[in-house]
Coordinates of N, CA and C in Angstrom, one line a residue:
M1 N 8.8 -46.2 -106.3 CA 8.4 -45.0 -107.2 C 9.9 -44.4 -107.5
P2 N 10.1 -44.4 -108.9 CA 11.5 -43.9 -109.6 C 11.8 -42.2 -108.8
I3 N 10.9 -41.6 -108.2 CA 11.4 -40.3 -107.9 C 11.9 -40.3 -106.7
L4 N 11.4 -41.4 -105.8 CA 11.8 -41.5 -104.5 C 13.2 -42.2 -104.5
N5 N 13.4 -43.0 -105.0 CA 14.8 -43.9 -105.6 C 15.9 -42.5 -106.2
E6 N 15.6 -42.0 -106.8 CA 16.2 -40.7 -107.7 C 16.8 -39.8 -106.5
L7 N 15.8 -39.6 -105.7 CA 16.0 -38.4 -104.7 C 16.8 -39.3 -103.5
F8 N 16.7 -40.1 -103.1 CA 17.1 -41.0 -102.0 C 18.3 -41.5 -102.2
G9 N 18.7 -41.9 -103.3 CA 19.5 -42.6 -103.9 C 20.9 -41.6 -104.0
T10 N 20.8 -40.4 -104.1 CA 21.8 -39.8 -104.0 C 22.4 -38.9 -102.9
W11 N 23.4 -38.5 -102.5 CA 24.1 -37.9 -101.6 C 23.4 -36.2 -101.4
I12 N 22.9 -35.9 -102.5 CA 22.1 -34.4 -102.4 C 20.8 -35.1 -101.9
G13 N 20.3 -35.7 -102.3 CA 18.6 -36.5 -101.8 C 18.9 -36.8 -100.3
W14 N 19.6 -37.1 -99.6 CA 20.1 -37.6 -98.3 C 20.5 -36.1 -97.5
L15 N 21.2 -35.4 -98.1 CA 21.4 -33.6 -97.7 C 20.2 -33.4 -97.5
S16 N 19.4 -33.3 -98.2 CA 18.1 -32.6 -98.5 C 17.2 -33.1 -97.3
M17 N 17.4 -34.5 -97.2 CA 16.4 -34.9 -96.5 C 16.8 -34.8 -94.8
L18 N 18.2 -34.9 -94.4 CA 18.7 -34.5 -93.3 C 18.2 -32.8 -92.9
T19 N 18.7 -32.4 -93.4 CA 18.3 -30.9 -93.7 C 17.0 -30.7 -92.9
I20 N 16.0 -30.9 -94.0 CA 15.1 -31.0 -93.3 C 14.3 -31.7 -91.9
A21 N 15.0 -32.7 -91.7 CA 14.8 -33.4 -90.2 C 15.2 -32.1 -89.2
F22 N 16.4 -31.9 -89.8 CA 17.2 -30.7 -88.5 C 16.2 -29.6 -88.3
I23 N 15.9 -29.1 -89.5 CA 14.8 -27.8 -88.9 C 13.4 -28.1 -88.4
I24 N 12.8 -29.4 -88.5 CA 11.8 -29.9 -87.7 C 12.4 -30.0 -86.4
G25 N 13.2 -30.9 -86.2 CA 13.8 -31.0 -85.4 C 14.2 -29.7 -83.9
M26 N 14.4 -28.8 -84.6 CA 14.5 -27.8 -84.1 C 13.7 -26.8 -83.8
A27 N 12.6 -26.6 -84.8 CA 11.6 -26.2 -84.6 C 10.9 -26.8 -83.2
T28 N 10.7 -28.1 -83.1 CA 10.4 -28.6 -82.2 C 10.6 -28.1 -81.0
Y29 N 12.1 -28.5 -80.6 CA 12.9 -28.1 -79.7 C 12.8 -26.7 -79.4
L30 N 12.5 -25.7 -80.0 CA 12.2 -24.3 -79.3 C 10.8 -24.4 -79.0
F31 N 9.8 -24.7 -79.7 CA 8.4 -24.6 -78.9 C 8.4 -25.1 -78.1
F32 N 9.2 -26.8 -77.5 CA 9.1 -26.9 -75.9 C 10.0 -26.1 -75.5
Y33 N 10.9 -25.5 -75.5 CA 12.0 -24.8 -74.4 C 11.0 -23.8 -74.5
V34 N 10.3 -22.8 -75.6 CA 9.7 -21.5 -75.0 C 8.5 -21.7 -74.3
R35 N 7.9 -23.2 -74.5 CA 6.8 -23.7 -73.4 C 7.0 -23.5 -72.2
R36 N 8.6 -24.1 -72.0 CA 8.7 -24.2 -70.6 C 9.2 -23.0 -70.0
E37 N 10.0 -22.1 -70.5 CA 10.0 -20.9 -70.1 C 8.9 -19.9 -69.8
M38 N 7.9 -20.2 -70.5 CA 6.4 -19.6 -70.2 C 5.9 -20.0 -69.1
K39 N 6.0 -21.0 -68.8 CA 5.3 -21.8 -67.6 C 6.6 -21.5 -66.3
R40 N 7.5 -20.7 -66.3 CA 8.8 -20.7 -65.0 C 8.0 -19.2 -64.7
P41 N 8.0 -19.1 -63.1 CA 7.5 -17.8 -62.6 C 8.7 -16.8 -62.8
V42 N 8.1 -15.5 -63.3 CA 8.8 -14.0 -63.5 C 9.3 -13.8 -62.2
S43 N 10.6 -13.2 -62.4 CA 10.9 -12.5 -61.0 C 10.2 -11.4 -60.6
P44 N 10.5 -10.8 -59.3 CA 9.0 -9.7 -58.8 C 9.5 -8.4 -59.7
R45 N 8.6 -7.8 -60.3 CA 9.4 -6.5 -60.9 C 9.0 -5.5 -59.8
I46 N 9.7 -4.2 -60.0 CA 9.6 -3.3 -59.1 C 8.0 -2.7 -59.0
T47 N 7.7 -2.4 -57.8 CA 6.5 -1.8 -57.8 C 6.0 -0.3 -57.9
E48 N 4.9 0.2 -58.3 CA 4.7 1.5 -58.8 C 5.2 2.5 -57.5
R49 N 5.5 2.4 -56.6 CA 5.6 3.3 -55.4 C 7.1 3.2 -55.1
Q50 N 7.3 1.6 -55.5 CA 9.2 2.2 -55.7 C 9.6 2.7 -56.8
A51 N 8.9 2.7 -57.8 CA 9.1 3.3 -58.7 C 9.2 4.8 -58.8
K52 N 7.8 5.4 -58.3 CA 7.5 6.9 -57.9 C 8.7 7.3 -56.9
S53 N 9.4 6.8 -55.9 CA 9.6 7.3 -54.9 C 11.2 7.3 -55.7
F54 N 11.4 6.4 -56.5 CA 12.8 6.6 -57.1 C 12.6 7.9 -57.9
H55 N 12.0 7.9 -58.9 CA 12.0 9.2 -60.0 C 11.4 10.6 -59.1
A56 N 11.2 10.5 -57.7 CA 10.5 11.9 -57.0 C 12.4 12.7 -57.1
P57 N 11.8 14.2 -57.1 CA 13.0 15.0 -57.5 C 13.4 15.2 -56.2
R58 N 14.5 15.4 -55.8 CA 15.0 15.9 -54.3 C 15.6 17.3 -54.1

């Protein structure tokens, strides 16, 4: 196909292809990073009783 030859035969074609590959790679990396972080257990939060005693007037 002459269009593909024209596009990937030039430096701007290779640059655009590498840019698209970089964006797809970063999206994949972020997807798996967020997925892994969501599976990780969350640190224990303050309980309602602790919050009430903390905000109680003295």
